[in-house]
Amino acid sequence: MADWRTLSVRINSVAPSATLAVDSKAKAMKASGIDVIGFGAGEPDFPTPDYVVQAAVDACRDPRNHRYTPTAGLPELRRAIADKTLRDSGFAVDPSQVLVTNGGKQAVYETFQVLLDPGDEVIIPAPYWTSYPEAVKLADGVPVPVFAGAERGFEPRVEALEAARTPRTKAVILNSPSNPTGAIWSADTVRSIGLWALEHGIWVVSDEIYEHLHYDDAVTSYVGSLVPEVRDRLVILNGVAKTYAMTGWRVGWMVAPDALTSAAVKLQSHLTSNVSNVPQRAAIAAVSGSLEAVHAMREAFDRRRRLIVHALNGIDGVDCPTPKGAFYAFADVSGLLGRPVGPDGSVAESSAALAALLLDEAHVAAVPGEAFGAPGYLRFSYALADADLVEGMRRFADWASR
Ligand code: PLP
């Protein structure tokens, strides 16, 4: 007889989101009156553009939007997403291939629920976004991380992916621009992974949520454009959160071959039904509007990127490559481990311990590399005000040098 006190093996095997955990601890400290500088959260600090908010206000007042929408999303939004895919990724998709989800995160979850059988493997280039392995495990799949370090710009080599391939390999994840490293993989790397996946009948799951956040001469490469033949087994994951400063609105999507999209619609029909109608209306305004707002945010992020990389590299024991995309700096802090830091001369043996000390003693929140399959690193989101960024870096530097 099953023991009623025992929760499922599946949920017990899953780790909570480390990024959300750091963020909520920092927020709790703030609520108790402690002045914490938060580099933890992966969200733009800008308000959502006015015209997007206005579309939601108008939608609220229209009783048509007080109802369910089709599970897959409003037809106008699915059309707008198909048009946006053509504009940005450079190839045509049909609106029937689009499923609107509660944030990109739900699209990640549903993708693996419909793709994986127990024991199927997913190759995940590391450092990876913290939710990928957990979403794979929630589908009874097996995450297979393949690490690429800072010396190669965090870009995976196809030979390393090939070495990890087995007869159970079902999918590989691409995430460029990357969370947590801010790396942008070269077109050659993206193309070669696409060709390799095609050759071996592997699904490509391409998370393009940071596509418009790139700096210097770097640009986002789209695997579906570089390797058109892969589109039969390509799932694009995306959303409005990062491009339009809309993390709280919870609108994301997947674009996939019809059979996969229909399966995910079936799943979602039993899970959450449709995304809230009003945010879908706001998303139509966002996705079909211009990219002016993200270009303005990009300028601010670019300035902060330079500031933070300079500040981090000025700290003895810290080494931070210059990220080319997203809004994260991923710093190697191994030089601070195993030696006294902070006013009490505390010693951290891991980046997780270092992040905990940094938060408790210097009131600076950063996410430890362990959450991303990369111990020895800390991730700093630089989506915060310039003055806070400077103050946070001053605290980190003072704390580390004591
Ligand atoms: N993919 C990546 C790489 C992310 O960093 C995030 C959010 O942090 C998401 C997907 C999901 O974003 P959301 O669920 O807020 O749309």
XYZ file of C-alpha atoms and ligand atoms in Angstrom:
418
model
C 0.000 0.000 0.000
C 1.328 3.420 -0.879
C 2.360 5.455 2.148
C 0.033 8.482 2.283
C 2.745 10.532 4.022
C 5.240 10.165 1.162
C 5.326 12.634 -1.682
C 6.220 11.448 -5.165
C 9.760 10.446 -6.077
C 9.365 12.778 -9.044
C 8.786 15.930 -6.985
C 11.355 14.900 -4.385
C 13.989 14.652 -7.133
C 13.437 18.261 -8.230
C 15.342 21.210 -6.762
C 13.526 24.487 -6.076
C 14.436 27.388 -8.378
C 17.684 28.755 -6.917
C 17.265 32.106 -8.609
C 13.812 32.609 -7.124
C 15.133 31.402 -3.741
C 17.911 34.031 -3.700
C 15.469 36.669 -4.824
C 12.919 35.826 -2.145
C 15.559 35.756 0.605
C 16.800 39.169 -0.555
C 13.222 40.485 -0.657
C 12.528 39.122 2.845
C 15.671 40.845 4.156
C 14.556 44.084 2.481
C 11.097 43.744 4.014
C 12.700 43.465 7.438
C 14.445 46.780 6.857
C 17.858 45.588 5.607
C 19.177 47.514 2.621
C 19.994 44.647 0.218
C 21.353 45.237 -3.286
C 19.808 42.548 -5.466
C 21.773 41.150 -8.403
C 19.673 37.982 -8.193
C 16.525 38.505 -10.218
C 16.495 38.015 -13.955
C 14.131 40.834 -14.750
C 14.471 44.242 -16.349
C 13.988 47.097 -13.878
C 12.141 49.194 -16.502
C 8.373 49.617 -16.566
C 6.448 47.939 -19.373
C 6.086 50.408 -22.292
C 3.036 52.681 -21.993
C 1.300 51.594 -25.177
C 1.401 47.989 -23.981
C -0.074 48.927 -20.600
C -2.736 51.000 -22.379
C -3.743 47.979 -24.486
C -4.289 46.047 -21.259
C -6.288 48.891 -19.681
C -8.552 49.011 -22.746
C -8.860 45.223 -22.715
C -9.931 45.248 -19.072
C -12.885 47.465 -19.910
C -14.076 45.231 -22.754
C -16.311 42.420 -21.458
C -15.183 40.160 -24.317
C -11.912 39.849 -22.410
C -13.612 38.679 -19.241
C -13.952 35.212 -20.780
C -11.754 32.237 -21.590
C -9.805 32.350 -24.820
C -8.978 29.242 -26.862
C -6.357 27.155 -25.003
C -3.726 27.828 -27.654
C -4.194 31.591 -27.324
C -6.022 34.434 -29.046
C -5.897 33.947 -32.831
C -4.621 37.537 -33.237
C -1.751 36.854 -30.845
C -0.805 33.579 -32.526
C -0.772 35.440 -35.859
C 1.344 38.267 -34.360
C 3.833 35.712 -32.992
C 4.051 33.977 -36.376
C 4.696 37.383 -38.027
C 7.310 38.257 -35.414
C 9.074 34.933 -36.001
C 9.334 35.760 -39.692
C 10.591 39.290 -38.894
C 13.246 38.231 -36.366
C 14.196 34.624 -37.162
C 13.779 35.001 -40.920
C 11.471 32.085 -41.729
C 7.725 31.606 -42.044
C 5.700 29.628 -39.517
C 1.956 29.074 -39.442
C -0.090 30.488 -36.538
C -1.311 26.909 -35.940
C 2.228 26.083 -34.819
C 2.079 28.642 -31.994
C 0.952 27.882 -28.441
C 0.669 30.821 -26.032
C 1.800 29.808 -22.536
C 1.971 31.238 -18.999
C 5.449 32.610 -19.495
C 8.322 30.983 -21.327
C 8.725 28.723 -18.311
C 5.486 26.892 -19.002
C 6.576 26.391 -22.621
C 9.794 24.751 -21.354
C 7.828 22.477 -19.019
C 5.258 21.471 -21.646
C 7.901 20.797 -24.286
C 9.520 18.093 -22.192
C 6.192 16.708 -20.988
C 5.143 16.003 -24.559
C 8.561 14.941 -25.902
C 9.994 12.611 -23.286
C 9.375 9.069 -22.178
C 10.914 7.867 -18.923
C 14.681 7.569 -19.339
C 14.913 9.746 -22.467
C 17.960 11.988 -22.314
C 18.274 15.697 -23.009
C 21.694 17.195 -23.638
C 21.936 20.518 -21.826
C 24.953 22.713 -22.532
C 26.215 24.034 -19.186
C 26.275 26.583 -17.649
C 22.520 26.306 -18.183
C 19.377 28.079 -17.059
C 18.456 26.545 -13.736
C 14.985 25.318 -14.752
C 16.031 23.146 -17.725
C 17.239 20.051 -15.835
C 14.319 20.246 -13.429
C 11.792 20.492 -16.286
C 13.433 17.422 -17.857
C 13.284 15.524 -14.559
C 9.623 16.472 -14.076
C 8.995 14.636 -17.362
C 10.908 11.579 -16.030
C 13.726 12.395 -18.459
C 17.443 12.450 -17.745
C 19.335 15.748 -18.021
C 22.816 15.311 -19.509
C 24.873 18.456 -18.883
C 27.842 19.164 -21.156
C 30.062 21.882 -19.719
C 31.905 24.574 -21.702
C 33.974 27.029 -19.678
C 34.869 30.699 -19.939
C 38.024 29.904 -21.935
C 35.787 28.941 -24.880
C 33.312 31.760 -24.293
C 30.936 29.184 -22.769
C 30.246 27.810 -26.287
C 29.707 24.066 -26.518
C 31.757 22.041 -28.991
C 29.836 19.597 -31.179
C 32.467 16.941 -30.357
C 31.558 17.286 -26.664
C 27.842 16.968 -27.434
C 28.578 13.944 -29.608
C 30.541 12.326 -26.775
C 27.445 12.693 -24.576
C 25.035 11.274 -27.180
C 23.500 7.841 -26.553
C 20.657 5.913 -28.217
C 18.353 7.568 -25.625
C 19.257 11.151 -26.611
C 15.977 12.800 -27.576
C 16.743 16.515 -27.537
C 19.390 19.193 -27.144
C 18.812 22.667 -25.725
C 20.167 25.848 -27.307
C 20.038 29.082 -25.335
C 21.833 31.951 -26.985
C 21.993 34.704 -25.764
C 22.453 32.659 -22.631
C 21.224 32.822 -19.101
C 23.402 32.639 -16.960
C 26.578 33.465 -18.927
C 25.418 36.216 -21.269
C 27.295 34.351 -24.021
C 26.149 34.573 -27.616
C 27.122 31.522 -29.612
C 28.616 32.078 -33.034
C 26.611 31.285 -36.162
C 29.087 28.468 -36.848
C 28.404 26.854 -33.481
C 24.632 27.177 -33.841
C 24.743 25.822 -37.399
C 26.957 22.893 -36.480
C 24.739 21.906 -33.542
C 21.686 22.103 -35.829
C 23.361 19.893 -38.459
C 24.528 17.417 -35.823
C 21.010 17.182 -34.352
C 19.563 16.693 -37.817
C 22.025 13.919 -38.612
C 21.127 12.010 -35.462
C 17.375 12.644 -35.343
C 17.545 14.774 -32.208
C 14.999 17.490 -31.355
C 16.387 21.003 -31.027
C 14.838 23.104 -28.286
C 15.927 26.682 -28.937
C 15.218 29.141 -26.131
C 15.388 32.569 -27.774
C 13.961 34.673 -24.964
C 16.993 37.054 -24.868
C 17.200 37.395 -28.671
C 17.074 41.211 -28.720
C 19.602 41.788 -25.951
C 22.963 41.736 -27.687
C 25.923 44.132 -27.542
C 28.941 45.231 -29.535
C 29.103 43.343 -32.801
C 27.345 40.203 -31.528
C 23.989 39.167 -33.002
C 21.609 36.324 -32.270
C 21.812 33.348 -34.639
C 18.625 31.396 -35.234
C 19.063 27.669 -35.770
C 15.815 27.402 -37.772
C 17.144 29.956 -40.200
C 20.688 28.567 -40.462
C 19.564 24.934 -40.793
C 16.108 25.018 -42.454
C 15.860 21.191 -42.505
C 15.837 21.161 -38.698
C 12.456 22.932 -38.537
C 10.658 19.544 -38.579
C 12.113 18.846 -35.153
C 12.597 22.356 -33.792
C 10.829 23.851 -30.779
C 11.316 27.603 -30.360
C 10.709 28.936 -26.858
C 10.180 32.634 -26.324
C 8.108 35.256 -24.525
C 7.527 38.936 -23.846
C 9.212 38.979 -20.416
C 12.718 40.165 -21.263
C 12.187 42.042 -24.536
C 9.353 44.249 -23.304
C 10.036 44.343 -19.545
C 6.943 42.192 -18.970
C 8.101 39.518 -16.520
C 4.997 39.920 -14.355
C 2.499 39.597 -17.201
C 3.267 35.894 -17.744
C 3.036 35.541 -21.503
C 5.342 33.202 -23.382
C 4.994 30.799 -26.262
C 6.333 27.859 -28.159
C 6.513 27.458 -31.922
C 6.836 23.843 -33.011
C 5.738 21.400 -35.707
C 1.932 20.992 -35.686
C 1.894 17.551 -34.036
C 3.985 18.756 -31.090
C 1.996 21.972 -30.692
C -1.301 20.046 -30.733
C 0.018 17.682 -28.066
C 1.097 20.616 -25.905
C -2.315 22.284 -26.390
C -3.932 19.068 -25.162
C -1.676 19.092 -22.088
C -2.289 22.777 -21.386
C -6.063 22.286 -21.745
C -5.897 20.141 -18.599
C -3.247 22.194 -16.847
C -3.947 25.937 -16.969
C -6.304 26.364 -19.977
C -5.553 29.697 -21.601
C -3.253 32.496 -20.546
C -5.176 35.339 -18.927
C -7.015 37.233 -21.644
C -5.902 40.771 -20.710
C -2.141 40.025 -20.765
C -2.659 38.331 -24.130
C -4.106 41.616 -25.442
C -1.095 43.454 -24.013
C 1.200 40.922 -25.679
C -0.426 41.596 -29.067
C 0.503 45.266 -28.670
C 4.035 44.322 -27.612
C 4.806 41.700 -30.231
C 3.285 43.545 -33.160
C 4.762 46.908 -32.132
C 8.240 48.254 -32.733
C 11.448 47.239 -31.004
C 12.195 50.817 -29.928
C 11.661 50.145 -26.225
C 14.035 47.190 -26.157
C 16.628 49.196 -28.041
C 16.441 51.894 -25.344
C 16.750 49.264 -22.597
C 19.658 47.727 -24.455
C 21.564 51.009 -24.293
C 21.147 51.157 -20.521
C 22.072 47.492 -20.115
C 25.147 48.005 -22.275
C 26.346 50.832 -20.014
C 25.753 48.735 -16.902
C 27.432 45.739 -18.510
C 30.635 47.713 -18.931
C 30.387 49.102 -15.408
C 29.893 45.732 -13.752
C 32.522 43.837 -15.719
C 35.053 46.547 -14.916
C 34.108 46.515 -11.232
C 34.165 42.709 -10.933
C 37.542 42.411 -12.604
C 38.884 45.005 -10.172
C 38.292 42.609 -7.265
C 41.223 40.393 -6.406
C 40.129 36.750 -6.820
C 37.346 37.509 -9.347
C 37.565 37.025 -13.096
C 34.659 38.031 -15.325
C 34.596 37.660 -19.105
C 32.681 40.368 -20.984
C 29.205 39.039 -21.787
C 27.792 39.773 -25.251
C 24.115 39.315 -24.517
C 21.212 39.128 -22.032
C 21.797 41.060 -18.761
C 24.021 38.770 -16.734
C 27.682 38.852 -15.772
C 29.005 35.394 -14.907
C 32.099 35.754 -12.776
C 34.637 33.107 -11.814
C 35.037 33.571 -8.058
C 37.186 30.515 -7.389
C 39.988 32.884 -6.317
C 37.880 33.895 -3.304
C 37.257 30.353 -2.105
C 39.255 28.789 0.703
C 40.582 32.120 1.969
C 39.276 34.582 4.562
C 36.698 37.087 3.317
C 34.525 39.652 5.057
C 34.999 41.448 8.381
C 35.004 38.194 10.386
C 37.459 36.425 8.106
C 34.892 33.782 7.123
C 36.042 31.109 4.698
C 33.797 29.797 1.920
C 34.651 26.479 0.335
C 32.073 26.743 -2.459
C 30.419 29.455 -4.516
C 27.120 28.547 -2.795
C 28.677 29.266 0.594
C 30.271 32.442 -0.778
C 26.911 33.725 -2.086
C 25.315 33.042 1.319
C 28.076 34.972 3.133
C 27.945 37.821 0.642
C 24.221 38.193 1.231
C 24.379 37.885 5.025
C 27.460 40.056 5.593
C 27.601 42.545 2.702
C 23.877 42.522 1.873
C 24.581 41.807 -1.785
C 22.474 39.135 -3.509
C 23.960 37.069 -6.353
C 23.116 33.556 -7.525
C 25.729 30.816 -7.012
C 27.007 28.901 -10.053
C 25.852 25.601 -8.536
C 22.341 26.552 -9.678
C 23.555 26.598 -13.277
C 25.783 23.521 -13.304
C 28.876 25.709 -12.855
C 30.315 25.670 -9.324
C 32.946 28.322 -8.726
C 30.953 31.112 -10.392
C 28.470 33.762 -9.277
C 25.814 35.211 -11.560
C 25.111 38.920 -11.286
C 22.047 40.280 -13.054
C 22.839 43.871 -14.031
C 19.187 44.765 -14.619
C 19.180 47.247 -11.747
C 19.701 51.008 -11.406
C 23.221 52.291 -12.114
C 23.573 53.758 -8.617
C 22.578 50.455 -6.986
C 24.950 48.600 -9.241
C 27.857 50.845 -8.256
C 26.988 50.608 -4.558
C 26.619 46.805 -4.753
C 29.998 46.451 -6.412
C 31.581 48.767 -3.828
C 30.204 46.567 -1.061
C 31.418 43.381 -2.753
C 34.901 44.829 -3.292
C 35.194 46.124 0.294
C 33.909 42.860 1.695
C 36.191 40.686 -0.430
C 39.302 42.705 0.367
C 38.885 42.680 4.156
N 14.263 30.949 -20.569
C 15.285 31.554 -19.971
C 16.659 31.279 -20.462
C 15.074 32.431 -18.903
O 16.113 33.040 -18.313
C 13.749 32.642 -18.451
C 13.495 33.501 -17.270
O 14.332 33.823 -16.477
C 12.714 31.992 -19.116
C 12.994 31.152 -20.164
C 11.271 32.123 -18.699
O 10.793 33.376 -18.673
P 9.277 33.686 -18.315
O 8.652 32.437 -17.786
O 9.321 34.775 -17.324
O 8.625 34.093 -19.616
